[in-house]
Short mmCIF file of C-alpha atoms and ligand atoms in Angstrom, two decimals:
data_model
loop_
_atom_site.label_atom_id
_atom_site.label_comp_id
_atom_site.label_asym_id
_atom_site.label_seq_id
_atom_site.Cartn_x
_atom_site.Cartn_y
_atom_site.Cartn_z
CA MET A 20 -11.67 14.94 4.66
CA LEU A 21 -10.21 11.51 3.97
CA ILE A 22 -7.12 10.20 2.15
CA ASP A 23 -7.20 6.97 0.17
CA THR A 24 -3.60 5.91 0.86
CA HIS A 25 -3.53 3.01 -1.64
CA ALA A 26 -5.25 2.93 -5.03
CA HIS A 27 -4.11 1.70 -8.43
CA LEU A 28 -5.42 4.49 -10.63
CA ALA A 29 -3.19 3.43 -13.51
CA SER A 30 -5.10 0.15 -13.75
CA ASN A 31 -6.80 -0.29 -17.11
CA GLN A 32 -10.04 -0.75 -15.16
CA PHE A 33 -10.02 3.05 -14.77
CA SER A 34 -8.91 4.00 -18.27
CA ASP A 35 -12.45 4.91 -19.44
CA ASP A 36 -13.63 7.05 -16.56
CA LEU A 37 -10.73 8.13 -14.39
CA ALA A 38 -11.80 11.80 -14.24
CA GLU A 39 -15.28 10.77 -13.00
CA VAL A 40 -13.76 8.37 -10.47
CA ILE A 41 -11.64 11.17 -8.99
CA THR A 42 -14.58 13.59 -8.99
CA ARG A 43 -16.73 11.05 -7.14
CA ALA A 44 -13.96 10.64 -4.59
CA THR A 45 -13.75 14.39 -4.00
CA GLU A 46 -17.53 14.58 -3.65
CA ALA A 47 -17.40 11.81 -1.04
CA GLY A 48 -14.80 13.78 0.94
CA VAL A 49 -11.85 11.69 -0.23
CA THR A 50 -9.82 14.70 -1.23
CA ARG A 51 -6.46 13.07 -1.78
CA ILE A 52 -5.45 9.74 -3.30
CA ILE A 53 -2.06 8.01 -3.26
CA SER A 54 -1.78 6.06 -6.50
CA ILE A 55 0.55 3.11 -6.18
CA GLY A 56 3.09 1.88 -8.72
CA THR A 57 3.88 -1.82 -9.25
CA ASP A 58 6.50 -1.77 -11.98
CA LEU A 59 8.45 0.78 -14.07
CA GLU A 60 5.73 1.35 -16.68
CA ASP A 61 2.96 1.50 -14.09
CA SER A 62 4.99 3.93 -11.95
CA GLN A 63 5.46 6.23 -14.93
CA ARG A 64 1.71 6.11 -15.64
CA ASN A 65 0.98 7.02 -12.02
CA ILE A 66 3.22 10.04 -12.27
CA ARG A 67 1.33 11.21 -15.36
CA ILE A 68 -1.97 10.80 -13.49
CA ALA A 69 -0.59 12.78 -10.54
CA GLU A 70 0.45 15.56 -12.94
CA GLN A 71 -3.00 15.61 -14.49
CA PHE A 72 -5.15 15.51 -11.31
CA ALA A 73 -4.46 17.77 -8.33
CA PRO A 74 -5.80 15.34 -5.66
CA VAL A 75 -3.48 12.53 -6.79
CA TYR A 76 0.04 11.69 -5.56
CA ALA A 77 2.15 8.81 -6.87
CA THR A 78 4.43 6.13 -5.51
CA VAL A 79 7.07 4.32 -7.59
CA GLY A 80 8.54 0.87 -7.15
CA ILE A 81 8.73 -2.75 -8.19
CA HIS A 82 6.14 -5.15 -6.73
CA PRO A 83 7.55 -8.54 -5.69
CA THR A 84 5.46 -10.34 -8.33
CA SER A 85 6.73 -8.01 -11.10
CA ILE A 86 10.48 -8.40 -10.51
CA HIS A 87 10.93 -10.96 -13.31
CA GLU A 88 9.83 -8.31 -15.84
CA ILE A 89 12.68 -5.97 -15.01
CA THR A 90 15.31 -6.14 -17.67
CA GLU A 91 16.71 -2.61 -17.36
CA THR A 92 19.97 -2.64 -15.40
CA LYS A 93 19.34 0.95 -14.32
CA TRP A 94 15.90 0.32 -12.80
CA LEU A 95 16.90 1.56 -9.37
CA GLU A 96 18.48 4.68 -10.88
CA GLN A 97 15.11 5.34 -12.62
CA ILE A 98 13.28 5.18 -9.29
CA ARG A 99 15.78 7.59 -7.76
CA VAL A 100 15.33 10.10 -10.61
CA TRP A 101 11.52 10.03 -10.20
CA PHE A 102 11.87 11.52 -6.73
CA GLU A 103 12.83 14.82 -8.35
CA HIS A 104 9.13 15.01 -9.16
CA GLY A 105 7.21 16.90 -6.48
CA LYS A 106 4.24 14.52 -6.48
CA VAL A 107 6.17 11.30 -5.97
CA VAL A 108 5.79 10.58 -2.25
CA ALA A 109 6.97 7.04 -1.50
CA ILE A 110 8.63 3.88 -2.81
CA GLY A 111 6.03 1.16 -3.31
CA GLU A 112 4.62 -1.15 -3.49
CA ILE A 113 7.50 -3.40 -2.59
CA GLY A 114 7.92 -6.40 -0.33
CA LEU A 115 7.56 -10.18 -0.42
CA ASP A 116 4.87 -12.43 -1.88
CA TYR A 117 4.95 -16.11 -0.94
CA PHE A 118 1.37 -16.70 -2.10
CA HIS A 119 1.86 -16.81 -5.84
CA PRO A 120 4.18 -19.44 -7.40
CA PRO A 121 7.44 -18.31 -9.02
CA ARG A 122 6.57 -16.29 -12.12
CA ASP A 123 9.91 -16.84 -13.84
CA GLY A 124 10.04 -20.64 -13.77
CA SER A 125 12.81 -20.67 -11.14
CA SER A 126 12.84 -22.72 -7.92
CA LEU A 127 10.97 -21.44 -4.90
CA SER A 128 14.13 -20.58 -3.02
CA ALA A 129 15.71 -18.73 -5.98
CA TRP A 130 12.47 -16.81 -6.54
CA ARG A 131 12.27 -15.72 -2.92
CA GLU A 132 15.97 -14.83 -2.91
CA GLN A 133 15.36 -12.61 -5.93
CA GLN A 134 12.37 -10.93 -4.26
CA MET A 135 14.54 -10.15 -1.22
CA LYS A 136 17.23 -8.65 -3.44
CA PHE A 137 14.76 -6.23 -5.03
CA PHE A 138 13.19 -5.48 -1.67
CA ARG A 139 16.51 -4.69 0.03
CA ALA A 140 17.70 -2.53 -2.88
CA GLN A 141 14.54 -0.41 -2.67
CA LEU A 142 14.75 -0.17 1.15
CA ASP A 143 18.37 1.00 0.81
CA LEU A 144 17.22 3.72 -1.60
CA ALA A 145 14.38 4.74 0.73
CA ALA A 146 16.86 5.07 3.61
CA GLU A 147 19.18 7.14 1.45
CA LEU A 148 16.43 9.43 0.11
CA GLN A 149 14.60 9.46 3.45
CA VAL A 150 11.25 8.59 1.90
CA PRO A 151 8.58 6.19 3.23
CA VAL A 152 7.80 2.78 1.75
CA VAL A 153 4.53 0.99 1.02
CA ILE A 154 4.82 -2.73 1.72
CA HIS A 155 3.05 -5.69 0.20
CA GLN A 156 3.20 -8.97 2.06
CA ARG A 157 1.29 -12.12 1.35
CA ASP A 158 1.71 -15.52 2.91
CA LYS A 159 0.20 -18.78 1.71
CA ASN A 160 -3.04 -19.28 3.63
CA GLY A 161 -2.31 -20.32 7.19
CA GLU A 162 1.45 -19.76 6.96
CA SER A 163 3.60 -17.00 8.40
CA GLU A 164 6.98 -17.46 6.66
CA CYS A 165 6.52 -14.32 4.54
CA ARG A 166 5.67 -12.13 7.55
CA CYS A 167 8.65 -13.55 9.48
CA ASP A 168 11.14 -12.96 6.62
CA LEU A 169 9.77 -9.49 6.16
CA LEU A 170 10.18 -8.65 9.83
CA LYS A 171 13.78 -9.88 9.72
CA ILE A 172 14.60 -7.67 6.74
CA ILE A 173 12.77 -4.54 7.89
CA SER A 174 14.31 -4.76 11.36
CA GLY A 175 17.65 -4.02 9.72
CA TYR A 176 16.26 -0.60 8.76
CA GLU A 177 14.81 0.39 12.12
CA GLY A 178 14.91 4.16 12.60
CA ARG A 179 16.04 4.69 8.98
CA VAL A 180 12.91 3.77 6.97
CA GLN A 181 9.25 4.11 7.90
CA ALA A 182 6.84 1.67 6.27
CA VAL A 183 3.13 1.06 5.95
CA PHE A 184 1.99 -2.57 5.75
CA HIS A 185 -0.84 -2.16 3.34
CA CYS A 186 -4.03 -4.24 3.25
CA PHE A 187 -3.37 -5.54 6.73
CA THR A 188 -5.64 -8.46 7.58
CA GLY A 189 -3.91 -9.99 10.61
CA SER A 190 -4.27 -9.71 14.39
CA LEU A 191 -2.94 -6.84 16.48
CA GLU A 192 -0.38 -9.28 17.92
CA GLN A 193 0.91 -9.92 14.41
CA ALA A 194 1.10 -6.20 13.71
CA GLN A 195 2.76 -5.39 17.03
CA PRO A 196 6.45 -6.05 16.09
CA PHE A 197 6.06 -3.70 13.11
CA LEU A 198 4.20 -1.07 15.12
CA ASP A 199 6.92 -1.24 17.79
CA GLN A 200 9.45 -0.23 15.15
CA GLY A 201 7.39 2.86 14.27
CA HIS A 202 5.66 1.46 11.21
CA LEU A 203 1.96 1.74 10.34
CA ILE A 204 -0.64 -0.60 8.93
CA SER A 205 -3.59 0.27 6.69
CA PHE A 206 -7.04 -1.19 6.33
CA THR A 207 -8.94 -1.85 3.11
CA GLY A 208 -12.62 -2.65 2.56
CA ILE A 209 -11.93 -6.13 3.95
CA ALA A 210 -12.42 -4.48 7.36
CA THR A 211 -16.11 -4.03 6.46
CA PHE A 212 -16.75 -7.70 5.62
CA SER A 213 -18.96 -9.30 8.24
CA SER A 214 -16.82 -12.48 8.05
CA ALA A 215 -13.62 -10.62 9.03
CA LYS A 216 -14.20 -10.82 12.79
CA ASP A 217 -10.51 -10.96 13.78
CA LEU A 218 -9.73 -7.96 11.64
CA HIS A 219 -12.61 -6.03 13.29
CA GLU A 220 -10.83 -6.74 16.57
CA THR A 221 -7.52 -5.34 15.19
CA ALA A 222 -9.28 -2.25 13.88
CA ARG A 223 -11.04 -1.75 17.22
CA ARG A 224 -7.93 -2.13 19.42
CA ILE A 225 -5.09 -0.56 17.46
CA PRO A 226 -3.96 2.85 18.77
CA ALA A 227 -5.55 5.70 16.80
CA LYS A 228 -2.32 7.05 15.29
CA GLN A 229 -0.92 3.76 14.04
CA PHE A 230 -3.14 3.11 11.02
CA MET A 231 -4.36 4.63 7.79
CA LEU A 232 -7.21 3.88 5.37
CA GLU A 233 -7.07 2.69 1.79
CA THR A 234 -9.18 1.04 -0.90
CA ASP A 235 -6.59 -0.90 -2.97
CA SER A 236 -8.88 0.10 -5.91
CA PRO A 237 -9.84 -1.42 -8.29
CA TYR A 238 -9.75 -4.44 -5.93
CA LEU A 239 -11.40 -5.24 -2.57
CA ALA A 240 -14.55 -3.09 -2.66
CA PRO A 241 -16.08 -2.72 0.79
CA THR A 242 -19.59 -3.76 1.76
CA PRO A 243 -22.09 -2.95 0.11
CA PHE A 244 -20.06 -2.94 -3.13
CA ARG A 245 -18.26 -6.25 -2.51
CA GLY A 246 -17.32 -8.01 -5.77
CA LYS A 247 -17.67 -4.84 -7.87
CA ARG A 248 -14.89 -2.54 -9.08
CA CYS A 249 -13.62 -0.61 -6.10
CA GLU A 250 -12.91 3.11 -6.31
CA PRO A 251 -11.34 5.69 -3.95
CA ALA A 252 -14.75 7.23 -2.95
CA TYR A 253 -15.43 3.99 -1.03
CA THR A 254 -12.74 4.90 1.51
CA ARG A 255 -15.65 6.58 3.23
CA HIS A 256 -17.45 3.26 3.77
CA THR A 257 -14.41 1.66 5.36
CA ALA A 258 -13.91 4.78 7.49
CA ALA A 259 -17.51 4.76 8.69
CA HIS A 260 -17.33 1.07 9.56
CA ILE A 261 -14.06 1.39 11.53
CA ALA A 262 -15.36 4.53 13.29
CA GLU A 263 -18.35 2.52 14.44
CA LEU A 264 -16.17 -0.36 15.63
CA ARG A 265 -14.06 2.09 17.65
CA GLY A 266 -17.02 4.06 18.98
CA VAL A 267 -15.83 7.38 17.56
CA SER A 268 -17.41 9.73 15.04
CA LEU A 269 -16.55 9.54 11.34
CA GLU A 270 -15.18 13.09 11.62
CA GLU A 271 -12.80 12.12 14.40
CA LEU A 272 -11.57 9.00 12.58
CA ALA A 273 -11.16 10.98 9.36
CA SER A 274 -9.22 13.71 11.08
CA THR A 275 -6.81 11.31 12.86
CA THR A 276 -6.14 9.03 9.87
CA THR A 277 -5.71 12.01 7.54
CA HIS A 278 -3.20 13.54 9.90
CA THR A 279 -1.31 10.26 10.09
CA ALA A 280 -1.25 9.97 6.27
CA GLU A 281 -0.15 13.61 5.84
CA SER A 282 2.75 13.04 8.16
CA PHE A 283 3.71 9.61 6.73
CA PHE A 284 3.74 10.74 3.11
CA GLN A 285 4.99 14.22 4.01
CA LEU A 286 2.05 15.89 2.26
CA SER A 287 1.74 19.61 2.77
ZN1 LIG B 24 -1.80 -2.54 -4.12
#
């Protein structure tokens, strides 16, 4: 029994065959899927999907590259109200993105400032509601400014908010300051790429209870589906690969990561 802790089921890439996608996941032993929101509309769509399909839970939040689309002054209030819904389990995905250029035509510093404002507001709400957060972080290749700024901000919430740093691709040393504050990381299909040697090392060495599995569907399909549309059933391939790296059985890895996800997202 596995949990795909990060999929974008509201993506239009799934609009034609979502029911089949979820059935294939269940058949592959991926019995629960956390479907991640990236803006207000997308969050609402995810809630609908969670209502429609028993294995699906939803998160709600504003992704750092979507902040310029938010015109509603009551956007944060909307996120708060959604938590009255039993299948909304976290705020996400939120965070900082220094990879993409400003999407609103503003200066780099103003754009980053704005991202931080949205990030902090959503972290404050998570602390107040005592719900976990799903974090997106992306540096420009070879840089670490985004990770450093993120660590500064999240350190202000130590003990009040628990986060997962999704699609983690760095070294264990880079993850350590976050892990030390009680946060988790999660691995996508990138962990199955033969070129991702450093990431294999992270997946091999990280303590068993400090990570979860995800697909980031429809993106990042694992080997042997690389380049194709990714779907939650493929969590199994990533799980099998990481189990092999760690020298444990798939059953053991599934059981530990599922338990971690159940406790992180407070799933019953
Ligand atoms: Zn995502």
